[in-house]
Amino acid sequence: MSINVLFFARYSEAIGLDSLEMEGDFATVDAVRQALAVDPGFEVLNETSLMCARNQELCGLDEPLQAGDEVAFFPPVTGG
Amino acid sequence: MAIRVQVEAFDPGAEVNAMHAANVGVGAVVSFVGYVRDFNDGRDVSGMFLEHYSGMTEKALTKIAVEAEQRWPLLKLEVLHRIGALEPGEPIVFVAAASAHRQAAFDACAFVMDYLKTRAPFWKKENTPQGPLWVEGRESDQVSAGRWEE
């Protein structure tokens, strides 16, 4: 399956990417996160305050995934 | 409801006036305007940049507004948030709720701001004497949002 992964704000700066495409079997959002976080360049994804979204809706790390989903990882939001 | 995410500046007074124009059933309008400060956490701030998650931002704000309309009898609800480069003193966010009586408008306005602060994908990067710094999320915002949970 193919998953489109997006990063925002401090995370996209730390990782050096706004987005990437991942191929593989990912049951949940956390499976994507763990697959990325083995690379030291993605260590910000280990922060406990990490937020995530699936298809542009906030979700938990245990959110199930389907092929073609858009997954986003970002630090706590600071609008307003 | 009206949801607007824009680079352009806006006039909060004109936005408030528009909340009751052409609707004499509106007895109360409660509005909140957030401004860019020239300091934060003891540092001078000479400006900021607001990043957002285009697409999700609009969805998240709409979801918050729909929930507010389900909870309170509102006649009108507007949420306006700016993105891009901003200078100290500029309005950054505007939320206004119109209802027949004041309590619904007060509560809905506070609810929308509390949820926006914790659920809408915006991130502030401030220009400081130490260089650009991302603003950190605040625990107090989570506490404020938590008061609306059942």
CSV table of C-alpha atoms in Angstrom, one decimal:
chain,number,residue,atom,x,y,z
A,1,MET,CA,0.0,0.0,0.0
A,2,SER,CA,1.0,3.6,-0.6
A,3,ILE,CA,0.7,6.3,2.1
A,4,ASN,CA,1.3,10.0,1.6
A,5,VAL,CA,3.0,11.4,4.7
A,6,LEU,CA,3.2,15.1,5.5
A,7,PHE,CA,5.2,17.0,8.1
A,8,PHE,CA,4.6,20.5,9.3
A,9,ALA,CA,6.3,23.4,11.1
A,10,ARG,CA,9.2,22.4,13.4
A,11,TYR,CA,8.9,18.8,12.3
A,12,SER,CA,9.3,19.6,8.5
A,13,GLU,CA,12.3,21.7,9.4
A,14,ALA,CA,13.9,19.1,11.5
A,15,ILE,CA,13.3,16.3,9.0
A,16,GLY,CA,14.1,18.5,6.0
A,17,LEU,CA,11.0,17.4,4.1
A,18,ASP,CA,7.4,18.6,3.7
A,19,SER,CA,6.2,15.2,2.5
A,20,LEU,CA,7.1,11.8,1.3
A,21,GLU,CA,5.5,8.7,-0.2
A,22,MET,CA,5.7,5.4,1.7
A,23,GLU,CA,5.3,1.9,0.3
A,24,GLY,CA,4.6,-1.1,2.6
A,25,ASP,CA,2.0,-2.6,4.9
A,26,PHE,CA,1.0,-0.2,7.6
A,27,ALA,CA,-1.9,-1.2,9.9
A,28,THR,CA,-2.0,2.1,11.8
A,29,VAL,CA,-0.6,5.6,11.8
A,30,ASP,CA,1.8,4.5,14.5
A,31,ALA,CA,3.2,1.8,12.2
A,32,VAL,CA,4.1,4.6,9.7
A,33,ARG,CA,5.7,6.6,12.5
A,34,GLN,CA,7.7,3.7,13.8
A,35,ALA,CA,9.0,2.8,10.3
A,36,LEU,CA,10.2,6.4,9.8
A,37,ALA,CA,11.6,6.9,13.3
A,38,VAL,CA,14.2,4.2,12.9
A,39,ASP,CA,16.1,6.7,10.8
A,40,PRO,CA,17.8,9.3,13.1
A,41,GLY,CA,16.8,12.0,10.7
A,42,PHE,CA,13.2,11.5,11.8
A,43,GLU,CA,13.8,11.4,15.6
A,44,VAL,CA,11.4,14.3,16.2
A,45,LEU,CA,8.6,11.7,15.5
A,46,ASN,CA,9.5,10.2,18.9
A,47,GLU,CA,8.3,13.3,20.8
A,48,THR,CA,5.5,12.4,23.2
A,49,SER,CA,3.6,15.6,22.4
A,50,LEU,CA,3.4,14.6,18.7
A,51,MET,CA,0.1,15.2,17.0
A,52,CYS,CA,-1.2,13.3,14.0
A,53,ALA,CA,-4.0,13.4,11.4
A,54,ARG,CA,-5.4,10.9,8.9
A,55,ASN,CA,-7.0,12.3,5.8
A,56,GLN,CA,-6.9,15.8,7.3
A,57,GLU,CA,-8.7,14.9,10.6
A,58,LEU,CA,-6.9,14.7,14.0
A,59,CYS,CA,-6.6,11.1,15.1
A,60,GLY,CA,-4.8,8.9,17.6
A,61,LEU,CA,-1.7,6.9,16.8
A,62,ASP,CA,-3.8,3.7,16.8
A,63,GLU,CA,-5.9,5.0,13.9
A,64,PRO,CA,-6.2,2.2,11.2
A,65,LEU,CA,-5.0,3.0,7.7
A,66,GLN,CA,-6.1,2.2,4.1
A,67,ALA,CA,-4.1,2.4,0.9
A,68,GLY,CA,-3.9,6.0,-0.4
A,69,ASP,CA,-4.4,7.6,2.9
A,70,GLU,CA,-2.8,11.0,3.8
A,71,VAL,CA,-1.1,10.9,7.2
A,72,ALA,CA,0.4,14.0,8.8
A,73,PHE,CA,2.7,14.4,11.8
A,74,PHE,CA,3.1,17.8,13.5
A,75,PRO,CA,4.0,19.4,16.9
A,76,PRO,CA,1.3,20.8,19.1
A,77,VAL,CA,-0.7,23.5,17.3
A,78,THR,CA,-0.2,27.1,18.3
A,79,GLY,CA,-2.8,29.1,16.4
A,80,GLY,CA,-5.2,31.7,17.7
B,1,MET,CA,-21.5,30.0,9.5
B,2,ALA,CA,-18.6,31.6,7.9
B,3,ILE,CA,-15.0,30.2,7.9
B,4,ARG,CA,-12.2,32.2,6.4
B,5,VAL,CA,-8.5,31.5,6.3
B,6,GLN,CA,-6.7,34.4,4.7
B,7,VAL,CA,-3.4,36.3,4.2
B,8,GLU,CA,-5.2,39.6,4.0
B,9,ALA,CA,-5.7,41.9,7.0
B,10,PHE,CA,-9.2,42.5,8.2
B,11,ASP,CA,-11.2,45.1,10.2
B,12,PRO,CA,-12.6,43.6,13.4
B,13,GLY,CA,-15.1,46.4,13.9
B,14,ALA,CA,-16.6,45.9,10.4
B,15,GLU,CA,-16.8,42.1,11.1
B,16,VAL,CA,-18.7,42.7,14.4
B,17,ASN,CA,-21.1,45.1,12.7
B,18,ALA,CA,-21.8,42.5,10.0
B,19,MET,CA,-22.8,40.0,12.6
B,20,HIS,CA,-26.2,41.6,13.2
B,21,ALA,CA,-26.7,43.4,10.0
B,22,ALA,CA,-30.1,42.4,8.4
B,23,ASN,CA,-31.0,40.2,11.3
B,24,VAL,CA,-33.0,42.1,14.0
B,25,GLY,CA,-33.5,38.7,15.8
B,26,VAL,CA,-29.9,39.0,17.0
B,27,GLY,CA,-29.9,40.2,20.6
B,28,ALA,CA,-26.3,39.5,21.4
B,29,VAL,CA,-23.0,39.4,19.6
B,30,VAL,CA,-19.9,38.2,21.5
B,31,SER,CA,-16.6,38.5,19.6
B,32,PHE,CA,-12.9,37.7,20.3
B,33,VAL,CA,-10.0,39.3,18.5
B,34,GLY,CA,-6.5,38.0,19.0
B,35,TYR,CA,-3.6,40.3,18.2
B,36,VAL,CA,0.1,39.7,17.5
B,37,ARG,CA,2.1,40.8,20.7
B,38,ASP,CA,5.5,42.4,20.6
B,39,PHE,CA,6.8,40.0,23.3
B,40,ASN,CA,6.5,36.3,24.3
B,41,ASP,CA,8.1,34.3,27.1
B,42,GLY,CA,10.3,37.3,27.9
B,43,ARG,CA,11.6,37.9,24.4
B,44,ASP,CA,10.9,40.7,22.0
B,45,VAL,CA,8.9,39.7,19.0
B,46,SER,CA,9.3,41.8,15.8
B,47,GLY,CA,6.9,39.7,13.8
B,48,MET,CA,5.8,36.2,13.1
B,49,PHE,CA,4.9,33.8,10.3
B,50,LEU,CA,1.8,31.6,10.6
B,51,GLU,CA,2.1,28.2,8.9
B,52,HIS,CA,-1.0,26.0,8.4
B,53,TYR,CA,-2.1,22.7,6.9
B,54,SER,CA,-4.0,23.8,3.9
B,55,GLY,CA,-7.1,21.7,3.5
B,56,MET,CA,-7.2,20.4,7.1
B,57,THR,CA,-7.3,23.9,8.5
B,58,GLU,CA,-10.7,24.6,6.8
B,59,LYS,CA,-12.0,21.2,7.8
B,60,ALA,CA,-11.0,21.5,11.4
B,61,LEU,CA,-12.5,25.0,11.8
B,62,THR,CA,-15.7,23.9,10.1
B,63,LYS,CA,-15.9,20.9,12.5
B,64,ILE,CA,-15.5,23.2,15.5
B,65,ALA,CA,-18.1,25.6,14.2
B,66,VAL,CA,-20.6,22.9,13.5
B,67,GLU,CA,-20.2,21.5,17.0
B,68,ALA,CA,-20.7,25.0,18.5
B,69,GLU,CA,-23.9,25.4,16.4
B,70,GLN,CA,-25.1,22.0,17.8
B,71,ARG,CA,-24.4,23.0,21.4
B,72,TRP,CA,-25.9,26.5,21.4
B,73,PRO,CA,-28.8,28.3,19.6
B,74,LEU,CA,-26.7,30.6,17.4
B,75,LEU,CA,-28.0,32.9,14.7
B,76,LYS,CA,-24.6,33.4,13.2
B,77,LEU,CA,-21.0,32.3,13.7
B,78,GLU,CA,-17.9,33.5,12.1
B,79,VAL,CA,-14.3,32.2,12.4
B,80,LEU,CA,-11.5,34.1,10.6
B,81,HIS,CA,-7.8,33.3,10.9
B,82,ARG,CA,-4.9,34.8,9.2
B,83,ILE,CA,-1.9,33.0,7.8
B,84,GLY,CA,1.5,34.1,6.5
B,85,ALA,CA,3.6,37.1,7.7
B,86,LEU,CA,2.2,39.2,10.5
B,87,GLU,CA,3.5,42.2,12.4
B,88,PRO,CA,3.0,43.2,16.1
B,89,GLY,CA,-0.4,44.9,16.6
B,90,GLU,CA,-2.1,43.1,13.7
B,91,PRO,CA,-5.3,41.1,14.3
B,92,ILE,CA,-4.6,37.5,13.8
B,93,VAL,CA,-7.8,35.7,14.7
B,94,PHE,CA,-11.5,36.7,14.9
B,95,VAL,CA,-14.3,34.7,16.4
B,96,ALA,CA,-17.9,36.0,16.8
B,97,ALA,CA,-21.1,34.4,17.8
B,98,ALA,CA,-24.6,35.9,17.4
B,99,SER,CA,-27.6,34.7,19.3
B,100,ALA,CA,-30.9,35.9,20.7
B,101,HIS,CA,-29.6,36.1,24.2
B,102,ARG,CA,-26.1,36.7,25.6
B,103,GLN,CA,-25.2,33.4,27.4
B,104,ALA,CA,-25.1,31.3,24.2
B,105,ALA,CA,-23.0,33.8,22.4
B,106,PHE,CA,-20.5,34.1,25.3
B,107,ASP,CA,-20.2,30.3,25.7
B,108,ALA,CA,-20.0,29.6,21.9
B,109,CYS,CA,-17.2,32.2,21.4
B,110,ALA,CA,-15.1,30.8,24.3
B,111,PHE,CA,-15.7,27.2,23.1
B,112,VAL,CA,-14.6,28.0,19.5
B,113,MET,CA,-11.4,29.7,20.7
B,114,ASP,CA,-10.5,27.0,23.1
B,115,TYR,CA,-11.0,24.3,20.5
B,116,LEU,CA,-9.2,26.3,17.8
B,117,LYS,CA,-6.2,26.7,20.1
B,118,THR,CA,-5.9,22.9,20.5
B,119,ARG,CA,-7.3,21.4,17.3
B,120,ALA,CA,-6.8,23.7,14.3
B,121,PRO,CA,-3.5,23.1,12.5
B,122,PHE,CA,-1.7,26.5,12.8
B,123,TRP,CA,1.8,27.0,13.9
B,124,LYS,CA,3.4,30.3,14.9
B,125,LYS,CA,7.1,31.1,14.2
B,126,GLU,CA,8.2,34.3,15.9
B,127,ASN,CA,11.0,36.6,14.8
B,128,THR,CA,13.1,37.3,17.9
B,129,PRO,CA,16.5,38.7,18.6
B,130,GLN,CA,17.7,35.1,18.8
B,131,GLY,CA,16.4,34.4,15.4
B,132,PRO,CA,13.1,32.7,14.3
B,133,LEU,CA,11.6,30.5,17.0
B,134,TRP,CA,8.6,28.1,16.8
B,135,VAL,CA,6.1,28.8,19.5
B,136,GLU,CA,5.6,25.9,21.9
B,137,GLY,CA,2.1,24.5,22.7
B,138,ARG,CA,0.8,25.5,26.1
B,139,GLU,CA,-0.6,23.0,28.7
B,140,SER,CA,-3.0,25.7,29.9
B,141,ASP,CA,-4.7,25.7,26.4
B,142,GLN,CA,-5.3,21.9,26.8
B,143,VAL,CA,-6.9,22.6,30.3
B,144,SER,CA,-9.1,25.3,28.8
B,145,ALA,CA,-10.3,23.1,26.0
B,146,GLY,CA,-10.9,20.2,28.5
B,147,ARG,CA,-13.6,22.2,30.3
B,148,TRP,CA,-16.0,21.7,27.4
B,149,GLU,CA,-15.7,17.9,27.5
B,150,GLU,CA,-18.8,16.0,28.8
